[in-house]
Short mmCIF file of C-alpha atoms and ligand atoms in Angstrom, two decimals:
data_model
loop_
_atom_site.label_atom_id
_atom_site.label_comp_id
_atom_site.label_asym_id
_atom_site.label_seq_id
_atom_site.Cartn_x
_atom_site.Cartn_y
_atom_site.Cartn_z
CA MET A 183 -9.01 11.60 -13.21
CA SER A 184 -10.03 8.34 -11.53
CA ARG A 185 -13.65 7.33 -11.70
CA PHE A 186 -13.33 5.85 -8.23
CA GLN A 187 -12.01 6.98 -4.88
CA THR A 188 -10.04 4.60 -2.69
CA LEU A 189 -10.97 6.33 0.55
CA ALA A 190 -12.70 9.55 1.56
CA TRP A 191 -14.42 11.24 4.47
CA GLY A 192 -18.15 11.72 4.14
CA ASP A 193 -21.11 12.21 6.47
CA GLN A 194 -19.05 11.65 9.63
CA ALA A 195 -17.76 8.31 8.39
CA LEU A 196 -14.73 6.91 6.63
CA VAL A 197 -15.91 5.72 3.23
CA LEU A 198 -13.82 2.94 1.69
CA LEU A 199 -13.98 1.43 -1.76
CA ASP A 200 -14.43 -2.25 -0.86
CA GLN A 201 -11.48 -3.82 -2.68
CA THR A 202 -12.57 -7.35 -1.78
CA ARG A 203 -15.47 -6.90 -4.25
CA LEU A 204 -13.37 -5.74 -7.21
CA PRO A 205 -13.30 -6.14 -10.14
CA GLY A 206 -16.90 -7.37 -10.19
CA GLU A 207 -18.59 -4.69 -8.11
CA LEU A 208 -17.87 -1.06 -7.26
CA VAL A 209 -19.18 -0.90 -3.69
CA TYR A 210 -18.35 1.59 -0.93
CA LEU A 211 -18.30 0.72 2.77
CA GLU A 212 -18.99 3.31 5.49
CA CYS A 213 -17.09 2.94 8.76
CA ARG A 214 -18.59 4.79 11.73
CA GLN A 215 -16.75 2.90 14.46
CA VAL A 216 -13.04 2.39 14.90
CA GLU A 217 -13.62 -1.37 15.14
CA GLU A 218 -15.09 -1.28 11.63
CA VAL A 219 -12.01 0.56 10.36
CA ALA A 220 -9.72 -2.00 12.01
CA ARG A 221 -11.64 -4.90 10.50
CA ALA A 222 -11.65 -3.24 7.08
CA ILE A 223 -7.85 -3.03 7.22
CA GLU A 224 -7.49 -6.63 8.43
CA GLY A 225 -9.94 -7.90 5.81
CA LEU A 226 -8.24 -5.98 2.94
CA VAL A 227 -11.27 -3.83 2.17
CA VAL A 228 -8.56 -1.19 2.14
CA ARG A 229 -4.98 -2.35 1.54
CA GLY A 230 -1.62 -1.23 0.21
CA ALA A 231 0.87 0.43 2.55
CA PRO A 232 0.04 4.14 2.07
CA ALA A 233 -3.73 3.51 1.98
CA ILE A 234 -3.54 1.49 5.19
CA GLY A 235 -1.74 4.42 6.85
CA VAL A 236 -4.29 7.00 5.72
CA ALA A 237 -7.21 4.72 6.67
CA ALA A 238 -5.74 4.29 10.16
CA ALA A 239 -5.37 8.07 10.47
CA TYR A 240 -9.07 8.46 9.67
CA GLY A 241 -9.69 5.61 12.11
CA MET A 242 -8.44 7.87 14.90
CA ALA A 243 -10.92 10.56 13.83
CA VAL A 244 -13.68 7.94 13.75
CA ALA A 245 -12.68 6.88 17.28
CA ALA A 246 -12.86 10.48 18.49
CA GLY A 247 -16.25 10.92 16.83
CA GLU A 248 -17.74 7.89 18.54
CA ALA A 249 -16.61 9.00 22.03
CA LEU A 250 -17.46 12.72 21.91
CA ASP A 251 -19.95 12.44 24.79
CA GLN A 252 -17.50 10.81 27.22
CA GLU A 253 -15.78 12.77 29.95
CA PRO A 254 -12.28 13.97 28.85
CA GLY A 255 -10.31 11.26 30.68
CA ALA A 256 -12.43 8.45 29.23
CA PHE A 257 -12.27 10.14 25.79
CA ARG A 258 -8.45 10.13 25.86
CA ARG A 259 -8.36 6.52 27.08
CA HIS A 260 -10.68 5.54 24.23
CA LEU A 261 -8.30 7.16 21.75
CA GLN A 262 -5.32 5.29 23.19
CA GLN A 263 -7.24 2.00 22.91
CA ALA A 264 -8.21 2.89 19.36
CA ARG A 265 -4.62 3.56 18.48
CA ALA A 266 -3.53 0.20 19.95
CA ARG A 267 -6.32 -1.61 18.09
CA LEU A 268 -5.39 -0.03 14.75
CA ALA A 269 -1.70 -0.80 15.34
CA ARG A 270 -2.55 -4.51 15.73
CA THR A 271 -4.25 -4.79 12.33
CA ARG A 272 -1.31 -5.48 10.02
CA PRO A 273 2.34 -5.62 11.09
CA THR A 274 4.40 -5.21 7.91
CA ALA A 275 3.52 -1.89 6.27
CA VAL A 276 5.39 0.73 8.30
CA ASN A 277 3.12 3.46 6.89
CA LEU A 278 0.49 2.30 9.40
CA PHE A 279 2.74 3.11 12.38
CA TRP A 280 4.03 6.25 10.70
CA ALA A 281 0.48 7.57 10.26
CA LEU A 282 -0.54 6.66 13.82
CA ALA A 283 2.51 8.55 15.11
CA ARG A 284 1.43 11.60 13.10
CA MET A 285 -2.01 11.36 14.75
CA GLU A 286 -0.45 10.99 18.19
CA GLU A 287 1.33 14.33 17.62
CA VAL A 288 -2.12 15.94 17.37
CA LEU A 289 -3.15 14.45 20.70
CA VAL A 290 0.04 15.64 22.40
CA ALA A 291 -0.21 19.15 20.92
CA GLY A 292 -3.92 19.30 21.80
CA ASN A 293 -3.49 18.88 25.54
CA GLY A 294 -6.17 20.99 27.20
CA LEU A 295 -8.54 21.03 24.23
CA ASP A 296 -12.10 19.75 24.65
CA ASN A 297 -13.35 16.60 22.94
CA ARG A 298 -14.87 18.32 19.94
CA GLN A 299 -11.81 20.46 19.29
CA LEU A 300 -9.62 17.38 19.45
CA TYR A 301 -11.95 15.51 17.10
CA GLU A 302 -11.78 18.36 14.60
CA ARG A 303 -7.99 18.48 14.78
CA LEU A 304 -7.68 14.72 14.31
CA LEU A 305 -9.98 14.85 11.31
CA ALA A 306 -8.07 17.80 9.83
CA ARG A 307 -4.78 15.89 10.24
CA ALA A 308 -6.22 12.78 8.58
CA GLU A 309 -7.50 14.91 5.67
CA ALA A 310 -4.05 16.50 5.39
CA LEU A 311 -2.34 13.09 5.33
CA ARG A 312 -4.70 11.97 2.56
CA ALA A 313 -3.99 15.06 0.44
CA GLU A 314 -0.26 14.80 1.18
CA ASP A 315 -0.18 11.14 0.14
CA GLU A 316 -1.74 11.88 -3.22
CA ALA A 317 0.61 14.82 -3.84
CA ILE A 318 3.61 12.67 -2.85
CA CYS A 319 2.56 9.92 -5.25
CA ARG A 320 2.31 12.43 -8.08
CA SER A 321 5.80 13.78 -7.49
CA LEU A 322 7.14 10.24 -7.01
CA GLY A 323 5.60 9.37 -10.38
CA ARG A 324 7.32 12.31 -12.05
CA GLN A 325 10.65 11.37 -10.44
CA GLY A 326 10.42 7.84 -11.82
CA ALA A 327 8.85 8.46 -15.22
CA GLY A 328 12.25 8.92 -16.87
CA LEU A 329 13.06 5.26 -16.13
CA LEU A 330 10.36 4.17 -18.59
CA GLU A 331 10.81 4.66 -22.34
CA ASN A 332 8.13 4.79 -25.00
CA GLY A 333 7.10 1.27 -25.98
CA PHE A 334 8.39 -0.36 -22.80
CA LYS A 335 6.88 -3.60 -21.56
CA VAL A 336 6.74 -3.33 -17.78
CA LEU A 337 6.05 -6.13 -15.32
CA THR A 338 4.53 -5.44 -11.91
CA HIS A 339 3.49 -7.54 -8.94
CA CYS A 340 0.54 -7.03 -6.58
CA ASN A 341 -1.13 -3.60 -6.64
CA ALA A 342 0.79 -0.42 -5.93
CA GLY A 343 -1.61 1.93 -7.64
CA SER A 344 -4.42 4.36 -6.88
CA LEU A 345 -6.13 1.60 -4.93
CA ALA A 346 -3.11 1.13 -2.65
CA THR A 347 -2.72 4.84 -1.84
CA ALA A 348 -4.91 7.87 -1.26
CA GLY A 349 -4.75 8.28 -5.04
CA TYR A 350 -2.47 7.87 -8.10
CA GLY A 351 -0.17 5.15 -6.75
CA THR A 352 3.53 4.47 -6.37
CA ALA A 353 4.72 1.83 -8.88
CA LEU A 354 1.65 2.45 -11.03
CA GLY A 355 2.07 6.19 -10.36
CA VAL A 356 5.37 6.00 -12.25
CA ILE A 357 3.53 4.30 -15.11
CA TYR A 358 0.75 6.93 -15.09
CA ALA A 359 3.29 9.75 -15.07
CA ALA A 360 5.14 8.19 -18.03
CA GLN A 361 1.83 7.84 -19.83
CA GLU A 362 1.05 11.52 -19.13
CA GLU A 363 4.39 12.33 -20.81
CA GLY A 364 2.99 10.67 -23.93
CA LYS A 365 4.73 7.30 -23.62
CA GLN A 366 2.86 4.17 -24.70
CA LEU A 367 3.47 1.27 -22.35
CA ARG A 368 2.23 -2.27 -21.94
CA VAL A 369 2.00 -3.63 -18.42
CA TYR A 370 2.22 -7.30 -17.50
CA ALA A 371 0.41 -7.79 -14.18
CA ASP A 372 1.29 -10.86 -12.12
CA GLU A 373 -2.00 -12.18 -10.78
CA THR A 374 -0.46 -12.30 -7.26
CA ARG A 375 -1.58 -15.41 -5.43
CA PRO A 376 -3.27 -16.02 -3.10
CA LEU A 377 -5.51 -12.94 -3.08
CA LEU A 378 -5.06 -11.82 -6.69
CA GLN A 379 -4.35 -8.14 -6.13
CA GLY A 380 -2.61 -8.11 -9.52
CA SER A 381 -5.41 -9.53 -11.63
CA ARG A 382 -8.34 -8.17 -9.63
CA LEU A 383 -7.01 -4.70 -8.78
CA THR A 384 -3.99 -3.70 -10.89
CA ALA A 385 -5.52 -4.88 -14.16
CA TRP A 386 -8.80 -3.17 -13.27
CA GLU A 387 -7.34 0.20 -12.37
CA LEU A 388 -4.93 0.25 -15.32
CA ARG A 389 -7.86 -0.24 -17.66
CA GLN A 390 -9.73 2.58 -15.90
CA ARG A 391 -6.85 4.81 -17.01
CA GLY A 392 -6.52 3.39 -20.50
CA VAL A 393 -3.20 1.56 -19.95
CA GLU A 394 -2.73 -1.65 -21.94
CA VAL A 395 -2.40 -4.60 -19.56
CA THR A 396 -1.89 -8.34 -19.83
CA VAL A 397 -2.57 -10.51 -16.78
CA ILE A 398 -0.27 -13.47 -16.22
CA CYS A 399 -0.23 -16.16 -13.53
CA ASP A 400 2.70 -15.71 -11.16
CA ASN A 401 4.45 -18.80 -12.50
CA MET A 402 4.56 -17.32 -16.03
CA ALA A 403 6.85 -14.42 -15.16
CA ALA A 404 10.09 -16.13 -16.24
CA THR A 405 8.69 -17.09 -19.61
CA VAL A 406 7.26 -13.63 -20.19
CA MET A 407 10.56 -11.98 -19.21
CA ARG A 408 12.27 -13.97 -21.91
CA SER A 409 9.61 -13.91 -24.62
CA ALA A 410 7.82 -10.54 -24.33
CA PRO A 411 10.60 -9.46 -23.57
CA ILE A 412 10.13 -7.35 -20.43
CA ASP A 413 12.08 -4.06 -20.32
CA CYS A 414 11.82 -3.48 -16.58
CA VAL A 415 10.03 -4.53 -13.41
CA ILE A 416 8.50 -1.96 -11.07
CA VAL A 417 6.89 -2.75 -7.72
CA GLY A 418 5.82 -0.93 -4.55
CA ALA A 419 6.99 -1.57 -0.99
CA ASP A 420 5.57 -2.05 2.48
CA ARG A 421 8.77 -1.30 4.35
CA ILE A 422 12.32 -0.50 3.27
CA ALA A 423 15.17 -1.08 5.73
CA ALA A 424 18.17 1.26 6.08
CA ASN A 425 20.29 -0.87 3.73
CA GLY A 426 17.67 -0.90 0.95
CA ASP A 427 16.18 -4.35 1.60
CA VAL A 428 12.54 -4.19 0.53
CA ALA A 429 9.49 -5.91 2.02
CA ASN A 430 6.64 -6.20 -0.46
CA LYS A 431 3.89 -8.63 -1.41
CA ILE A 432 4.85 -12.30 -1.27
CA GLY A 433 6.36 -13.28 -4.61
CA THR A 434 8.23 -10.02 -5.14
CA TYR A 435 11.53 -11.62 -4.12
CA GLY A 436 11.06 -14.36 -6.73
CA VAL A 437 10.32 -11.74 -9.39
CA ALA A 438 13.53 -9.88 -8.42
CA VAL A 439 15.58 -13.09 -8.74
CA LEU A 440 14.07 -13.73 -12.18
CA ALA A 441 14.73 -10.14 -13.24
CA ARG A 442 18.40 -10.50 -12.28
CA ALA A 443 18.64 -13.78 -14.18
CA HIS A 444 17.27 -12.06 -17.28
CA GLN A 445 19.30 -8.85 -16.74
CA ILE A 446 16.14 -6.78 -16.43
CA PRO A 447 16.18 -3.66 -14.19
CA PHE A 448 14.16 -4.11 -11.00
CA TYR A 449 12.75 -0.83 -9.64
CA VAL A 450 11.01 -0.15 -6.33
CA ALA A 451 8.73 2.89 -5.95
CA ALA A 452 7.72 4.04 -2.47
CA PRO A 453 7.21 7.26 -0.52
CA VAL A 454 9.68 8.25 2.19
CA SER A 455 7.03 7.22 4.78
CA THR A 456 7.77 3.59 3.76
CA LEU A 457 11.37 3.85 4.98
CA ASP A 458 12.17 2.29 8.34
CA LEU A 459 15.68 3.51 9.09
CA SER A 460 15.49 1.99 12.58
CA LEU A 461 16.00 -1.42 10.96
CA ALA A 462 19.50 -2.15 9.68
CA SER A 463 18.32 -4.84 7.27
CA GLY A 464 15.24 -6.59 5.96
CA ASP A 465 15.80 -9.55 8.33
CA GLN A 466 14.21 -7.44 11.06
CA ILE A 467 11.03 -6.58 9.16
CA PRO A 468 7.99 -8.30 10.74
CA ILE A 469 6.24 -10.42 8.14
CA GLU A 470 2.49 -10.89 8.46
CA GLU A 471 1.17 -14.44 8.25
CA ARG A 472 -2.43 -14.70 7.17
CA ARG A 473 -5.17 -17.31 7.51
CA PRO A 474 -4.45 -20.66 5.82
CA GLU A 475 -7.89 -20.60 4.20
CA GLU A 476 -6.69 -17.85 1.86
CA VAL A 477 -4.54 -20.53 0.25
CA SER A 478 -6.59 -23.68 0.83
CA ARG A 479 -10.02 -22.23 0.05
CA GLY A 480 -9.19 -19.50 -2.44
CA PHE A 481 -12.34 -17.41 -2.93
CA GLY A 482 -14.54 -20.00 -1.24
CA ARG A 483 -13.56 -23.11 -3.17
CA ALA A 484 -11.32 -25.94 -1.93
CA THR A 485 -7.93 -25.49 -3.59
CA ALA A 486 -6.01 -27.91 -1.35
CA PRO A 487 -6.94 -31.03 0.66
CA GLU A 488 -8.07 -30.29 4.21
CA ASP A 489 -5.37 -32.27 6.03
CA VAL A 490 -2.28 -30.55 4.63
CA GLY A 491 -0.08 -27.89 6.14
CA ILE A 492 -0.47 -24.41 4.71
CA TYR A 493 2.07 -21.60 4.87
CA ASN A 494 0.74 -18.15 4.06
CA PRO A 495 3.18 -15.27 4.58
CA ALA A 496 1.73 -12.10 3.07
CA PHE A 497 5.10 -10.49 2.29
CA ASP A 498 8.71 -11.32 1.53
CA VAL A 499 11.96 -9.39 1.58
CA THR A 500 13.94 -8.64 -1.55
CA PRO A 501 17.63 -8.10 -0.74
CA ALA A 502 18.98 -4.70 -1.76
CA GLU A 503 21.52 -6.29 -4.10
CA LEU A 504 18.67 -7.30 -6.42
CA VAL A 505 17.24 -3.77 -6.57
CA THR A 506 18.40 -1.56 -9.45
CA ALA A 507 16.92 1.69 -8.09
CA ILE A 508 14.50 2.99 -5.47
CA VAL A 509 12.21 5.85 -6.50
CA SER A 510 10.64 8.18 -3.95
CA GLU A 511 9.21 11.70 -4.02
CA ARG A 512 12.77 12.85 -3.28
CA GLY A 513 14.39 11.29 -6.33
CA VAL A 514 15.90 8.08 -7.71
CA ALA A 515 18.45 6.27 -5.52
CA ARG A 516 20.97 3.77 -6.88
CA PRO A 517 23.14 1.34 -4.88
CA PRO A 518 24.58 1.58 -2.35
CA PHE A 519 21.24 2.75 -0.97
CA GLY A 520 22.24 3.54 2.62
CA PRO A 521 23.43 7.16 2.16
CA ALA A 522 20.51 8.23 -0.09
CA LEU A 523 17.90 6.61 2.15
CA ARG A 524 19.41 8.29 5.20
CA GLN A 525 19.31 11.64 3.44
CA TRP A 526 15.68 11.13 2.40
CA GLY A 527 14.72 10.04 5.92
CA GLU A 528 16.43 12.99 7.58
CA GLY A 529 14.81 15.40 5.11
CA ALA A 530 11.41 14.00 6.06
CA GLY A 531 12.24 14.76 9.72
O1 MRU B 748 -1.54 -7.25 1.31
P1 MRU B 748 -1.62 -5.97 0.54
O2 MRU B 748 -2.55 -6.02 -0.60
O3 MRU B 748 -1.86 -4.78 1.45
O4 MRU B 748 -0.15 -5.79 -0.06
C1 MRU B 748 0.13 -4.64 -0.81
C2 MRU B 748 1.51 -4.60 -1.36
O5 MRU B 748 2.31 -5.47 -1.13
C3 MRU B 748 1.89 -3.37 -2.15
O6 MRU B 748 2.78 -3.70 -3.16
C4 MRU B 748 2.55 -2.37 -1.21
O7 MRU B 748 1.75 -2.14 -0.08
C5 MRU B 748 2.83 -1.08 -1.87
S1 MRU B 748 1.36 -0.14 -2.15
C6 MRU B 748 1.75 1.34 -2.84
#
């Protein structure tokens, strides 16, 4: 069991573990207004594709709660504005839009209900999505655990763990499931510049669960692949196109290239809600660009001169040909990915 909870509902508020304060402080933030939820997503208080989706779902319940006293027409308009606001927070993780669509279904089905009934249904749906996400991660973990053998050294990038989901994790979920089968693993966590999700979050949560972890700077991955040596790479995803191209944290593509050069399997773990079968390839995935200060003033200190250009894409796309397998709650897919992903997507219908 985790000694922390990434997100939960309590006292008519969405309660988020503030990930910007980790690993130094374990602090929870209460969001009672939809604007607070939106800012928490933008500011990475809550982050990771599945967690963003679940937080946005709760955001719709928060929006309903704050407008209960309005007349029904104004209440519905408020919910539509809330949905639009939440949809503008982060463009890359498709789980956000997937979760908002699941909340919209509640609004459509609840035509004729009063404000309070609608609020209760939205909250119940958000709670269901949270529980479903955790259950999905657990079965995804079991599906992927067979890829990891006792004694493996596993490299990961960014954080695709309990902190990035409603609980358990995707890439780290596979590691936890292998550990629960009695396998001893050592994880190498790329620090993940510029915001250090690997060193701040992945290393922290792996230690919470007793997994051995070594933090490396991103530029050490090639050396570690050769010298450790690494047995496999496993990462999460923010969006997977119909052909198996994978958007994930910036730097993932470079890790995949290095893995291929060292003949190391490169695995992607993601729930079916991360598939975007409407996109033929990764070229069409919108990539978020974040504030230059995240690069030039990393954690408040000047890390570049003021008068230089800064480029700060938050994600990149790894071409399907560099991916050895994709793990979801439905199984393990190998190339060519198209047929398996289509089957998974249709099954999710
Ligand atoms: O910018 P972040 O921290 O939200 O990016 C997170 C990632 O890239 C994760 O690897 C991805 O969302 C998968 S989380 C299970």
